[in-house]
mmCIF file of N, CA and C in Angstrom:
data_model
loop_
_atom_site.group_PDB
_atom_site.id
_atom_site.type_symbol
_atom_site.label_atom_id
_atom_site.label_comp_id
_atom_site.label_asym_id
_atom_site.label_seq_id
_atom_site.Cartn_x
_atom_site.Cartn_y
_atom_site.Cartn_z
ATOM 1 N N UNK A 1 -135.483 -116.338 -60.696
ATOM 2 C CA UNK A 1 -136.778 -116.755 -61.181
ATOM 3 C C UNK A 1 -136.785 -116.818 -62.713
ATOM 4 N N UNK A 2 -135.982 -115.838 -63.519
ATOM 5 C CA UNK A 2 -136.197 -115.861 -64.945
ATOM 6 C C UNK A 2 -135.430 -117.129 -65.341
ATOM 7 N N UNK A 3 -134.174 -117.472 -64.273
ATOM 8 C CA UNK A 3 -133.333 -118.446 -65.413
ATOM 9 C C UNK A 3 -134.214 -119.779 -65.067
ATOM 10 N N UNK A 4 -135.176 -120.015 -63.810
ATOM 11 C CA UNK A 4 -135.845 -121.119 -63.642
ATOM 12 C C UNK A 4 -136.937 -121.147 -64.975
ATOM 13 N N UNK A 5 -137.520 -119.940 -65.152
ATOM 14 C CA UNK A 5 -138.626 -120.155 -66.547
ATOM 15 C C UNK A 5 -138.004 -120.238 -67.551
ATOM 16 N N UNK A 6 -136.293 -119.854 -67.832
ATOM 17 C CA UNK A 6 -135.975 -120.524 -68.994
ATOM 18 C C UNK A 6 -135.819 -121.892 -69.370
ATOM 19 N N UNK A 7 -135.090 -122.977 -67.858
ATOM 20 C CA UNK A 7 -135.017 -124.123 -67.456
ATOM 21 C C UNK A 7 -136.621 -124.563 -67.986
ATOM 22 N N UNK A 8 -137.456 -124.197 -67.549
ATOM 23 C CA UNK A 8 -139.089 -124.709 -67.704
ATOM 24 C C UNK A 8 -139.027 -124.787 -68.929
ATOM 25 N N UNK A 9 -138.929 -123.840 -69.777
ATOM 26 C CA UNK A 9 -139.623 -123.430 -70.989
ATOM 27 C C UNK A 9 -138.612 -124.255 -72.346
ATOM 28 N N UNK A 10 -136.932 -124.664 -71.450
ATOM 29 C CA UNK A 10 -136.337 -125.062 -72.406
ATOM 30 C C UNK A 10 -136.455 -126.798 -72.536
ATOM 31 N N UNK A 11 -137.224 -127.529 -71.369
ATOM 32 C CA UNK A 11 -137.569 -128.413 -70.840
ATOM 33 C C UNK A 11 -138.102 -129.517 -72.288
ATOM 34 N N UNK A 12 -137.511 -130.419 -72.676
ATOM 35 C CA UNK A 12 -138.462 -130.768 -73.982
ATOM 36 C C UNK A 12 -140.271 -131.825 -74.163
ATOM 37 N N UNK A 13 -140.624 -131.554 -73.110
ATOM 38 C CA UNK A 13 -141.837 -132.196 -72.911
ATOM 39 C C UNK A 13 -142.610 -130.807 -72.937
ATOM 40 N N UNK A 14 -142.395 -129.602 -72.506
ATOM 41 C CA UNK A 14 -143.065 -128.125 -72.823
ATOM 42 C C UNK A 14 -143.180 -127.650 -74.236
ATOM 43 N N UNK A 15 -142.386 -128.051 -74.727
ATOM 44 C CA UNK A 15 -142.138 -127.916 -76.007
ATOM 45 C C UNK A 15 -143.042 -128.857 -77.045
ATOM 46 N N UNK A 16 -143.205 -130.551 -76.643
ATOM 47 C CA UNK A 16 -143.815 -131.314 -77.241
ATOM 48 C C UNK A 16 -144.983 -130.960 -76.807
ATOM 49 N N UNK A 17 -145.679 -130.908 -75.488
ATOM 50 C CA UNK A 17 -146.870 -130.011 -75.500
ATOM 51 C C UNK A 17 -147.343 -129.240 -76.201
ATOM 52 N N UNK A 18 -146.878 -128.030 -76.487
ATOM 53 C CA UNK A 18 -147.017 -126.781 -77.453
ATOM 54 C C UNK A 18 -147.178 -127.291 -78.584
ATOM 55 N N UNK A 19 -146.404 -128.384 -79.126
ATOM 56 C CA UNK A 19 -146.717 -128.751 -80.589
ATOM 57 C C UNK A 19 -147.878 -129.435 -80.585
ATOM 58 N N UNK A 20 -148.009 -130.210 -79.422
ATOM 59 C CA UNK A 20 -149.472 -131.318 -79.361
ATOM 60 C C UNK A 20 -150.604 -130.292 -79.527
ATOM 61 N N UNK A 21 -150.670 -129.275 -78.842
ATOM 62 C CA UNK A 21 -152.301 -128.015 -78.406
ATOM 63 C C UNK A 21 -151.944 -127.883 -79.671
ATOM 64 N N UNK A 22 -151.074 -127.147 -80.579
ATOM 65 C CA UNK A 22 -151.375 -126.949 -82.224
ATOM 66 C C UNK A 22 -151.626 -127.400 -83.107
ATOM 67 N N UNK A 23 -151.150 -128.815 -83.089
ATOM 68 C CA UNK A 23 -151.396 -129.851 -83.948
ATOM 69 C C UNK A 23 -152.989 -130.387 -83.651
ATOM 70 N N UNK A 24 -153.255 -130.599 -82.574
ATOM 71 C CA UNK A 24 -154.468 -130.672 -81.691
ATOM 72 C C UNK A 24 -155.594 -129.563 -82.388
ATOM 73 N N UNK A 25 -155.343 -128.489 -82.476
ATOM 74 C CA UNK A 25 -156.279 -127.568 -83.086
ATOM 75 C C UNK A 25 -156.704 -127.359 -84.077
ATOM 76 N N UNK A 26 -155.522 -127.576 -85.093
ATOM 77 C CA UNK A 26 -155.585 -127.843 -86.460
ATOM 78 C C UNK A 26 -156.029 -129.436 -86.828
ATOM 79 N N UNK A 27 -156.392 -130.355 -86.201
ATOM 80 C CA UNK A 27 -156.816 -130.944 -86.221
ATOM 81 C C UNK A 27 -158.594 -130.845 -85.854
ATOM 82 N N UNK A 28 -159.127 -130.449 -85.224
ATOM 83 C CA UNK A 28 -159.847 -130.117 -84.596
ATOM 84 C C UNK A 28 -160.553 -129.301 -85.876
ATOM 85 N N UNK A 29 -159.962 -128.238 -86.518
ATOM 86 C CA UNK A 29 -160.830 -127.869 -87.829
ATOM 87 C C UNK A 29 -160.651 -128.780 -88.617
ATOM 88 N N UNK A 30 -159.702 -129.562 -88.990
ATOM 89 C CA UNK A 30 -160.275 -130.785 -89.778
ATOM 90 C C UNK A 30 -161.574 -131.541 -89.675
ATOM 91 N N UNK A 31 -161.528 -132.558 -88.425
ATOM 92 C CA UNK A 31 -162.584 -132.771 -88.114
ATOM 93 C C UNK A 31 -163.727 -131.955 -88.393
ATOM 94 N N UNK A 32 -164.216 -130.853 -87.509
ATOM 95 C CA UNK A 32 -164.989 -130.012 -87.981
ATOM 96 C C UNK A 32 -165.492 -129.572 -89.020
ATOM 97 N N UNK A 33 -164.911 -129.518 -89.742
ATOM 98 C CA UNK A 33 -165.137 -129.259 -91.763
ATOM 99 C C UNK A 33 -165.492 -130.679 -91.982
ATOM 100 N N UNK A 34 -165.455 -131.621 -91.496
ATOM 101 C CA UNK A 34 -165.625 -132.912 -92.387
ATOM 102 C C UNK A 34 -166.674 -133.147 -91.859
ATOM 103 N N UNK A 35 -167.064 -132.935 -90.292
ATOM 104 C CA UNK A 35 -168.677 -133.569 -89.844
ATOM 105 C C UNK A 35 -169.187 -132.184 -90.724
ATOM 106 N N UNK A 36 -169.711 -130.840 -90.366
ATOM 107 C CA UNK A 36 -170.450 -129.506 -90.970
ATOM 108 C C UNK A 36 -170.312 -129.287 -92.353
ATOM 109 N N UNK A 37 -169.598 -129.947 -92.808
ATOM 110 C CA UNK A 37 -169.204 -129.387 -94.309
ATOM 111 C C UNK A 37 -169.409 -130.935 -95.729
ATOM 112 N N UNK A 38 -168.942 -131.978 -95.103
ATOM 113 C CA UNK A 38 -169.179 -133.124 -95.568
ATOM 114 C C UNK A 38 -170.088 -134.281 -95.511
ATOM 115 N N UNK A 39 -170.255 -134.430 -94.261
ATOM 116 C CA UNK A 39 -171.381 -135.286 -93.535
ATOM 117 C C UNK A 39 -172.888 -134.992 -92.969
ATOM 118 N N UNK A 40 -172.775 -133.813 -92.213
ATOM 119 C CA UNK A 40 -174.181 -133.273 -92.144
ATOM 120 C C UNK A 40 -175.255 -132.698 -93.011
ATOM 121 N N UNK A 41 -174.458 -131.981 -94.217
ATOM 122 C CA UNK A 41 -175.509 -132.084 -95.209
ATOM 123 C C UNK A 41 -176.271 -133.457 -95.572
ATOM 124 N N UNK A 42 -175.100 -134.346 -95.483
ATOM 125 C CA UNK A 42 -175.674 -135.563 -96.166
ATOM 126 C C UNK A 42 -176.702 -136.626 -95.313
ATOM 127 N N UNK A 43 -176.414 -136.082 -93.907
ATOM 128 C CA UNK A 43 -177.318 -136.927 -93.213
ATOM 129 C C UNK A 43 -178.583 -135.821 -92.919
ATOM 130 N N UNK A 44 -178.558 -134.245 -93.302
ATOM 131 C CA UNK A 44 -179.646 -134.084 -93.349
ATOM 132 C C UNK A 44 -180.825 -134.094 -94.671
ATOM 133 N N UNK A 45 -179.810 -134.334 -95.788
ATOM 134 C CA UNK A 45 -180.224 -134.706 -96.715
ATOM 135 C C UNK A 45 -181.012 -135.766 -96.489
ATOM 136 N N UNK A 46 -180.974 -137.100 -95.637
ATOM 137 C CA UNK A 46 -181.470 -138.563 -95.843
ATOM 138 C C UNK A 46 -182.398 -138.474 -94.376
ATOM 139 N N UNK A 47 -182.431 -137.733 -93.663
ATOM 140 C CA UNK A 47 -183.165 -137.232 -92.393
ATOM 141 C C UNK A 47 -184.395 -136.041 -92.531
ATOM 142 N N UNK A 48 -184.017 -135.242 -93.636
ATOM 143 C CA UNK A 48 -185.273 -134.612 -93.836
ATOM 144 C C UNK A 48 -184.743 -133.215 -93.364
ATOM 145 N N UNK A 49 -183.724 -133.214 -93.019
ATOM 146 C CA UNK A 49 -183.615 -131.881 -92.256
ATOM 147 C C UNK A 49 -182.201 -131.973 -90.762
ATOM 148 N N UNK A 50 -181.932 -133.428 -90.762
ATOM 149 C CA UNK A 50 -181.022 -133.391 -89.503
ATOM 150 C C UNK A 50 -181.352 -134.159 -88.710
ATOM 151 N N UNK A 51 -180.343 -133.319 -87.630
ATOM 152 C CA UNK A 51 -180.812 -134.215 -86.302
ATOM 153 C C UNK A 51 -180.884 -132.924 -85.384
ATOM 154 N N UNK A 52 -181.535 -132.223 -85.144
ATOM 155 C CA UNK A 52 -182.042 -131.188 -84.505
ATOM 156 C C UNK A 52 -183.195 -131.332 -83.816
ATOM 157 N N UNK A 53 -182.825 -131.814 -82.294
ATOM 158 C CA UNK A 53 -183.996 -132.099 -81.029
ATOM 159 C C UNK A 53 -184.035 -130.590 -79.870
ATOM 160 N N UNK A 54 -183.045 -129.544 -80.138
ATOM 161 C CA UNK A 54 -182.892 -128.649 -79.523
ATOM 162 C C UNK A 54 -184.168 -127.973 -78.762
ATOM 163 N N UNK A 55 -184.986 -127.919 -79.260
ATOM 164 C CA UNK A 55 -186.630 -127.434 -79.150
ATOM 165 C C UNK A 55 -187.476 -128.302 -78.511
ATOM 166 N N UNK A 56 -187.086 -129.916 -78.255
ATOM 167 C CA UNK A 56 -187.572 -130.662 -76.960
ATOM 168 C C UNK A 56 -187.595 -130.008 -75.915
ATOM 169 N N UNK A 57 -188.605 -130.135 -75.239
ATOM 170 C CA UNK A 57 -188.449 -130.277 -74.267
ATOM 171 C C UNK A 57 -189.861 -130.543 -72.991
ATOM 172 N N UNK A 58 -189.789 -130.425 -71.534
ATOM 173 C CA UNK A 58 -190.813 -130.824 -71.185
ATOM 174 C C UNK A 58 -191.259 -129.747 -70.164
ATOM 175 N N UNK A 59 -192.025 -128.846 -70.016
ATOM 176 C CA UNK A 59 -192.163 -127.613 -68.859
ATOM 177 C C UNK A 59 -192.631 -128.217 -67.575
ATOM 178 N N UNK A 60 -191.956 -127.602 -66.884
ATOM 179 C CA UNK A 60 -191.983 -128.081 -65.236
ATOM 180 C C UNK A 60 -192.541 -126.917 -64.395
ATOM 181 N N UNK A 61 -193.328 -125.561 -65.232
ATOM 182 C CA UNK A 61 -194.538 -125.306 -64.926
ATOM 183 C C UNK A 61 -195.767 -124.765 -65.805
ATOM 184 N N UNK A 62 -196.333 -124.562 -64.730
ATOM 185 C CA UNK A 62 -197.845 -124.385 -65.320
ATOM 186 C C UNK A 62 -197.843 -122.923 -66.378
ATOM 187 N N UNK A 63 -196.882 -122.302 -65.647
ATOM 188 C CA UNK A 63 -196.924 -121.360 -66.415
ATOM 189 C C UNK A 63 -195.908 -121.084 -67.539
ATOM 190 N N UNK A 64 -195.312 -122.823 -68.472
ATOM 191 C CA UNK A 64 -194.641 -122.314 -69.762
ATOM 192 C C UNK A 64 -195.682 -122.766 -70.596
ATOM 193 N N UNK A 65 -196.139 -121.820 -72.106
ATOM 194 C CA UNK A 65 -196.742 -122.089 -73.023
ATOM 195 C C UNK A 65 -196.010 -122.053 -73.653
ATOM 196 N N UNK A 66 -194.905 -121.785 -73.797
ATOM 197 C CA UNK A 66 -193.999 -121.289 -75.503
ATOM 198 C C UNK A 66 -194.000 -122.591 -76.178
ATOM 199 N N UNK A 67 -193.710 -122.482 -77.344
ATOM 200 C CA UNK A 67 -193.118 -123.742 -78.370
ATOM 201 C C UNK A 67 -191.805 -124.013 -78.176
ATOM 202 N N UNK A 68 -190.865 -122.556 -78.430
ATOM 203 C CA UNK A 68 -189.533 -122.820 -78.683
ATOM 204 C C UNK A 68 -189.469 -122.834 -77.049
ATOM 205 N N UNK A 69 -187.622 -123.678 -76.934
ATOM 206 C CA UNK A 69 -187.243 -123.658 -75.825
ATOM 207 C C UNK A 69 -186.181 -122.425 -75.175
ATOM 208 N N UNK A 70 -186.168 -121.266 -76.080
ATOM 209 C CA UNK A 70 -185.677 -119.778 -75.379
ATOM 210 C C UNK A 70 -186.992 -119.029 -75.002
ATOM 211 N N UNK A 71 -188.091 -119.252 -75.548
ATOM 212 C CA UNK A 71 -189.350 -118.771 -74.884
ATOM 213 C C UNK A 71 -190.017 -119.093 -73.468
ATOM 214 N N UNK A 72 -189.720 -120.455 -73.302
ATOM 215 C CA UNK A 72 -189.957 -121.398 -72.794
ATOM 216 C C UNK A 72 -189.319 -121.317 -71.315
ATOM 217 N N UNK A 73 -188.024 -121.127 -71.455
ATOM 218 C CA UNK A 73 -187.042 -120.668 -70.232
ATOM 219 C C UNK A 73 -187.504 -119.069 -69.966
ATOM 220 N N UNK A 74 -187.546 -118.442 -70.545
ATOM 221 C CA UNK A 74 -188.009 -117.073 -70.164
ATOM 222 C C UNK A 74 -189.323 -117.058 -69.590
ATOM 223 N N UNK A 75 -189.989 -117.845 -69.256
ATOM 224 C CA UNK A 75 -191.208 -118.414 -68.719
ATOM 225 C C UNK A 75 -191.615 -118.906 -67.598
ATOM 226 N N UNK A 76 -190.602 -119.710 -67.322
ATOM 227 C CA UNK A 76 -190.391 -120.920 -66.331
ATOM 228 C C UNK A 76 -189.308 -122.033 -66.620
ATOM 229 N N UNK A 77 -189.865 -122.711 -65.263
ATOM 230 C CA UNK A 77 -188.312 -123.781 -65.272
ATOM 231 C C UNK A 77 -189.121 -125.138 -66.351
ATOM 232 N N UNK A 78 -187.920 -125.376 -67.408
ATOM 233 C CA UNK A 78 -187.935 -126.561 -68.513
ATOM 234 C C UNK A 78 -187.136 -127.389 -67.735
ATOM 235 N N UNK A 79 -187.189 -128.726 -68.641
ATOM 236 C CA UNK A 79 -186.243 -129.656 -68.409
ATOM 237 C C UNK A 79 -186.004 -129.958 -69.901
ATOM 238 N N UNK A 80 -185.042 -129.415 -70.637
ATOM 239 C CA UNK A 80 -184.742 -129.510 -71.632
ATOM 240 C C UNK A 80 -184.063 -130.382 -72.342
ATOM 241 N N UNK A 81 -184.509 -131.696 -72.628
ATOM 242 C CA UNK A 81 -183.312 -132.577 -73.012
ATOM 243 C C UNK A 81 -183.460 -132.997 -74.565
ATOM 244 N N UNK A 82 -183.931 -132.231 -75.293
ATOM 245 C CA UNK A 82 -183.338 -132.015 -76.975
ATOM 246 C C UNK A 82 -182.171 -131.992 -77.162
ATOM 247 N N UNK A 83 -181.666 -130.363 -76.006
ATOM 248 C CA UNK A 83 -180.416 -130.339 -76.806
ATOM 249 C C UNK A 83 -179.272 -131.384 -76.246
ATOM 250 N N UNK A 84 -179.810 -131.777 -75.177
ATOM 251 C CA UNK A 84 -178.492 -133.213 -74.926
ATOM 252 C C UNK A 84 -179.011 -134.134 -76.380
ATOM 253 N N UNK A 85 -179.755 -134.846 -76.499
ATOM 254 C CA UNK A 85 -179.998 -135.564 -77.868
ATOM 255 C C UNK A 85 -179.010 -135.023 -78.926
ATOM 256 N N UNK A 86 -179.746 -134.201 -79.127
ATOM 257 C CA UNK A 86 -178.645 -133.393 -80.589
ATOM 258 C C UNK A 86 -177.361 -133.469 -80.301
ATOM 259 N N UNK A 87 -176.384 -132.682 -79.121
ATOM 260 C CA UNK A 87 -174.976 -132.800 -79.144
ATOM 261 C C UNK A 87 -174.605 -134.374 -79.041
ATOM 262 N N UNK A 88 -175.527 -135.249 -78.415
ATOM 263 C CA UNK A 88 -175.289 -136.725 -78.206
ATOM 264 C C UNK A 88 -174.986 -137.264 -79.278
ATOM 265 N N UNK A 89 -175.956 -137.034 -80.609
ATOM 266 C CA UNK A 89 -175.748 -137.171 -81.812
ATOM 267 C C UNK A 89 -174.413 -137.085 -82.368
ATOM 268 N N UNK A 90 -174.685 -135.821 -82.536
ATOM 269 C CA UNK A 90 -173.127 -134.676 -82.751
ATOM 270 C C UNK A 90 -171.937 -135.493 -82.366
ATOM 271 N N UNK A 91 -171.930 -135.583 -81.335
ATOM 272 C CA UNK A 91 -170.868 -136.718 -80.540
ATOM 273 C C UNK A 91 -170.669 -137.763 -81.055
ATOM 274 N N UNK A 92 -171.881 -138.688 -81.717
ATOM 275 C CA UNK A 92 -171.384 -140.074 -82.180
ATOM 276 C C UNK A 92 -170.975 -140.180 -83.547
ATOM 277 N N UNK A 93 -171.563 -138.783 -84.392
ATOM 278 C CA UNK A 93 -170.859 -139.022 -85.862
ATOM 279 C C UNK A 93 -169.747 -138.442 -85.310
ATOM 280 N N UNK A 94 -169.191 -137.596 -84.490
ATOM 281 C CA UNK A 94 -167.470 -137.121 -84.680
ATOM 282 C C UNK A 94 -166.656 -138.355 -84.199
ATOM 283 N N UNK A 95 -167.357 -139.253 -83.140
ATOM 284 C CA UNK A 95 -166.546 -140.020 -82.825
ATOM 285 C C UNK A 95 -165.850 -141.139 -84.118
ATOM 286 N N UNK A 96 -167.344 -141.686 -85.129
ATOM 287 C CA UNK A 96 -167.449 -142.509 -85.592
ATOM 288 C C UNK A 96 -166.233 -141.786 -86.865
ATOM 289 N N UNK A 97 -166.658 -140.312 -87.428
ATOM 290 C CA UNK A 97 -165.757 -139.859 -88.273
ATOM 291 C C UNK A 97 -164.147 -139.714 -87.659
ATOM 292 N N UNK A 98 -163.428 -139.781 -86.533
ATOM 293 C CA UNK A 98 -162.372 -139.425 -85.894
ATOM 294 C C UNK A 98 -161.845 -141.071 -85.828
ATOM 295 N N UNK A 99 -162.764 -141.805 -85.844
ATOM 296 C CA UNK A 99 -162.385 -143.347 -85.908
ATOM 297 C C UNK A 99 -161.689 -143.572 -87.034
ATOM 298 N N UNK A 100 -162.555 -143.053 -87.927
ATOM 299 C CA UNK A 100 -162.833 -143.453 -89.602
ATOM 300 C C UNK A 100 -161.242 -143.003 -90.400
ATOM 301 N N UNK A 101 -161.058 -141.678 -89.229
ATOM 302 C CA UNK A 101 -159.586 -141.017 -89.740
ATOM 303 C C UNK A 101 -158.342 -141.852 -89.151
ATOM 304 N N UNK A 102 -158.704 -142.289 -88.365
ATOM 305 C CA UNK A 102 -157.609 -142.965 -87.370
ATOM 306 C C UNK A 102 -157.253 -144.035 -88.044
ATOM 307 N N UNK A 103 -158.590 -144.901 -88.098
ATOM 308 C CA UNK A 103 -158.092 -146.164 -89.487
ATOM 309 C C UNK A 103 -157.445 -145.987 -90.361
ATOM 310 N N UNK A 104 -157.750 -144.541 -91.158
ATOM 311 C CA UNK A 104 -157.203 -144.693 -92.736
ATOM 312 C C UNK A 104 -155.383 -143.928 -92.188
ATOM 313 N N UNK A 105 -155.160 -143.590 -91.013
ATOM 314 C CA UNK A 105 -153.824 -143.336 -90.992
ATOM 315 C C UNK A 105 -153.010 -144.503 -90.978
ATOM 316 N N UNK A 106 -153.662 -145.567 -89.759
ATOM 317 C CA UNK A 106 -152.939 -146.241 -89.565
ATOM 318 C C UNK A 106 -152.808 -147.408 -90.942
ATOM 319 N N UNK A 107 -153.912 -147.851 -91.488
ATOM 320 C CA UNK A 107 -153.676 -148.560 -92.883
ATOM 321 C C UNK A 107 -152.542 -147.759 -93.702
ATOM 322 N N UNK A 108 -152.359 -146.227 -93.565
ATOM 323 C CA UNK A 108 -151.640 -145.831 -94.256
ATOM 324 C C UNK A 108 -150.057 -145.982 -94.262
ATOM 325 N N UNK A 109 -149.655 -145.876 -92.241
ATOM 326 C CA UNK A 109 -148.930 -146.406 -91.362
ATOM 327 C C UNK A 109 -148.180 -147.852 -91.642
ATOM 328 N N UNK A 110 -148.594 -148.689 -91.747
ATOM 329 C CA UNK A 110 -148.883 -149.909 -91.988
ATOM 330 C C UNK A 110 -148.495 -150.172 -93.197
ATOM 331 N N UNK A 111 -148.561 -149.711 -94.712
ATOM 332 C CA UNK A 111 -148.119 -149.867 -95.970
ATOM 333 C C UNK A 111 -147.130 -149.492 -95.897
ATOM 334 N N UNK A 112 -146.815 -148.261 -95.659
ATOM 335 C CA UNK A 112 -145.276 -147.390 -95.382
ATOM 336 C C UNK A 112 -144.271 -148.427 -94.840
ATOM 337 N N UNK A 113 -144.810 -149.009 -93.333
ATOM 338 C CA UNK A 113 -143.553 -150.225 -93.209
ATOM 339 C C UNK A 113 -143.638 -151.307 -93.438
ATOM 340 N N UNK A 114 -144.407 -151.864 -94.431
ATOM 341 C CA UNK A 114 -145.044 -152.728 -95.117
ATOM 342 C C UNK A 114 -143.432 -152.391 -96.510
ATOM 343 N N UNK A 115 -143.896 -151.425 -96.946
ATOM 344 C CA UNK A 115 -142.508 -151.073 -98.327
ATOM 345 C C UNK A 115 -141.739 -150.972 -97.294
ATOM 346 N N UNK A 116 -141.357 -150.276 -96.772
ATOM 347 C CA UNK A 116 -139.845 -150.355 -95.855
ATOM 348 C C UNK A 116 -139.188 -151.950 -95.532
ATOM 349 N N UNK A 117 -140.103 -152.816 -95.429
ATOM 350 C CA UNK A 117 -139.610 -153.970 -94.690
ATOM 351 C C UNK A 117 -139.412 -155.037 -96.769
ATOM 352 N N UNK A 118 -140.057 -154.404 -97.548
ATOM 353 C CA UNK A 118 -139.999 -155.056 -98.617
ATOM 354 C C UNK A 118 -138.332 -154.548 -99.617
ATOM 355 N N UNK A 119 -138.272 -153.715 -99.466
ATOM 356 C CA UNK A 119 -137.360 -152.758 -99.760
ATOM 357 C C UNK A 119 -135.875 -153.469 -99.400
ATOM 358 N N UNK A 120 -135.212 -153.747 -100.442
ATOM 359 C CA UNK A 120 -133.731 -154.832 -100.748
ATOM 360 C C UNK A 120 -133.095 -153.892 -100.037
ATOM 361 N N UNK A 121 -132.076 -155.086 -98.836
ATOM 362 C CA UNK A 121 -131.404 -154.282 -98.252
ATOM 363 C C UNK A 121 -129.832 -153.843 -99.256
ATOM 364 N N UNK A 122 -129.489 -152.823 -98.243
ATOM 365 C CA UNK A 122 -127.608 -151.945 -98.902
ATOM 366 C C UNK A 122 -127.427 -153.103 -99.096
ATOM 367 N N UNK A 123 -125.993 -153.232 -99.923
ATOM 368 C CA UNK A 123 -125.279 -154.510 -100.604
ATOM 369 C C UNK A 123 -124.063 -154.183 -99.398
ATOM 370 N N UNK A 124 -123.611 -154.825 -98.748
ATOM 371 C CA UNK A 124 -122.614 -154.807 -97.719
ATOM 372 C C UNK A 124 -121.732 -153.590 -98.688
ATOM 373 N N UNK A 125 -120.761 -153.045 -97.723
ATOM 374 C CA UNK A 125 -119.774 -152.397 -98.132
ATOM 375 C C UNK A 125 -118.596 -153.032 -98.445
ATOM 376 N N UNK A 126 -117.478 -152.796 -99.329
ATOM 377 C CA UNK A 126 -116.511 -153.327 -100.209
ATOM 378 C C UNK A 126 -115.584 -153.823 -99.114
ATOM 379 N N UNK A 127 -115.211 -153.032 -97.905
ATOM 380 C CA UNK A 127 -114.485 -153.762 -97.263
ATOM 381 C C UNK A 127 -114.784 -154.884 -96.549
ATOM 382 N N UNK A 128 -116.384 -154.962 -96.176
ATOM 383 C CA UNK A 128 -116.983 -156.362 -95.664
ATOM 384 C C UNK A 128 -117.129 -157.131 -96.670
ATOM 385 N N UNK A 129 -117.374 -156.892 -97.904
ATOM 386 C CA UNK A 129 -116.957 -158.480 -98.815
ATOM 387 C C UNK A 129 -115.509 -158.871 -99.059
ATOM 388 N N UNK A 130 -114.947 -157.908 -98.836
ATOM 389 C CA UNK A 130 -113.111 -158.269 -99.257
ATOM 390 C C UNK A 130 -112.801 -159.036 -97.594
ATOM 391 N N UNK A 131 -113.367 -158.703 -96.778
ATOM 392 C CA UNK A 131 -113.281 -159.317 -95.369
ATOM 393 C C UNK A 131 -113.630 -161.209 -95.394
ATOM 394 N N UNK A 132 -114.849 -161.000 -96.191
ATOM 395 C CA UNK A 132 -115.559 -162.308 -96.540
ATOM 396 C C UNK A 132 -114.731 -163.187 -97.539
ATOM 397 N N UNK A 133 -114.156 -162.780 -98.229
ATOM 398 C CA UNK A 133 -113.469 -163.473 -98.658
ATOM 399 C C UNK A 133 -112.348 -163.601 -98.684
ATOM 400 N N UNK A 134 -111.660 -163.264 -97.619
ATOM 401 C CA UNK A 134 -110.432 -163.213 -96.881
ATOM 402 C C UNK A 134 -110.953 -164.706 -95.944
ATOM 403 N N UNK A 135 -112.027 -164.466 -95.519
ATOM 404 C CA UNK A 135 -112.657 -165.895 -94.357
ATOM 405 C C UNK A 135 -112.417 -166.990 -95.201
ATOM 406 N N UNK A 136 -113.105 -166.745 -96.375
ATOM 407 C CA UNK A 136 -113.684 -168.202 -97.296
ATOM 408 C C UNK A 136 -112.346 -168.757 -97.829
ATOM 409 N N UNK A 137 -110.894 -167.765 -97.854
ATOM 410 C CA UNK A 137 -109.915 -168.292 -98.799
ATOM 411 C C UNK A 137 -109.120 -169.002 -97.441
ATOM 412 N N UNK A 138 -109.609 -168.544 -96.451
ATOM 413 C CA UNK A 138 -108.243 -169.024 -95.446
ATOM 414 C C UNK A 138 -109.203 -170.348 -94.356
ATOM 415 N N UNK A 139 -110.607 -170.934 -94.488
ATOM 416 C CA UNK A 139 -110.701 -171.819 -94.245
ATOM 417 C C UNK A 139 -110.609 -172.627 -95.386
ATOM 418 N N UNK A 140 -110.411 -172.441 -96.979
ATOM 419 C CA UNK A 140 -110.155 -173.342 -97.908
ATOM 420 C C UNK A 140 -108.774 -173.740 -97.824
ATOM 421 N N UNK A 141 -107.794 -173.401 -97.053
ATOM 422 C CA UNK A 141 -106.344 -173.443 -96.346
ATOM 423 C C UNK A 141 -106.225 -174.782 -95.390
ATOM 424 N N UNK A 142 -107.529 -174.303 -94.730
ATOM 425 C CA UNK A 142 -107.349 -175.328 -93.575
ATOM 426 C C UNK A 142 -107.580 -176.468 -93.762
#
């Protein structure tokens, strides 16, 4: 059984996995810092305050009075759909910002073999031009 989990573990798609979930995560606080840290100030700056619908909602009985919607549930049954709004939100700037990153890799992608393909090729090696002109002297023969 152990030498089969070494077989598993030495397997190289287990391995590219493991790097994907890390790279994946650390990615993941990227993102994160850039919508909470970069973008949401700024759209609650131009919103007044955000996009915070969490506190919607509609009571489905007679007996919720609360305002907020943790009062509200401690009360009776809500149908709470603020906070879908808000993460819905949430959802479309990460998508739109995760887009926004994807573009600027691949434009970045794209220049890289953009110079690679511009980039003068090696000058043949000495024995392939002494070859070449070994050709050129012996059809000037013929």
């Amino acid at each position: 059984m152990l030498n089969e989990f070494k077989e598993f573990i030495a397997r190289g798609n287990v391995m590219d996995l493991a790097v994907g979930v890390i790279i994946g995560a650390a990615f993941n606080k990227i993102v994160t810092s850039v919508v909470e840290d970069l973008v949401m100030p700024v759209v609650g700056a131009l919103t007044g305050g955000g996009f915070d619908f969490s506190n919607y909602f509609l009571p489905l009985s007679a007996n919720v009075t609360a305002t907020s919607l943790a009062a509200a549930r401690q009360q009776g049954a809500v149908f709470a759909y603020g906070n879908f709004i808000t993460v819905f939100i949430n959802f479309l700037i990460l998508a739109w910002i995760i887009f926004l990153m994807i573009k600027a890799v691949n434009r970045m992608r794209a220049s890289i073999e953009k110079k690679k393909d511009e980039a003068p090729a090696a000058p043949p090696p000495e024995d392939i031009l002494l070859l070449g002109e070994i050709r050129d002297l012996l059809k000037q023969r013929a």
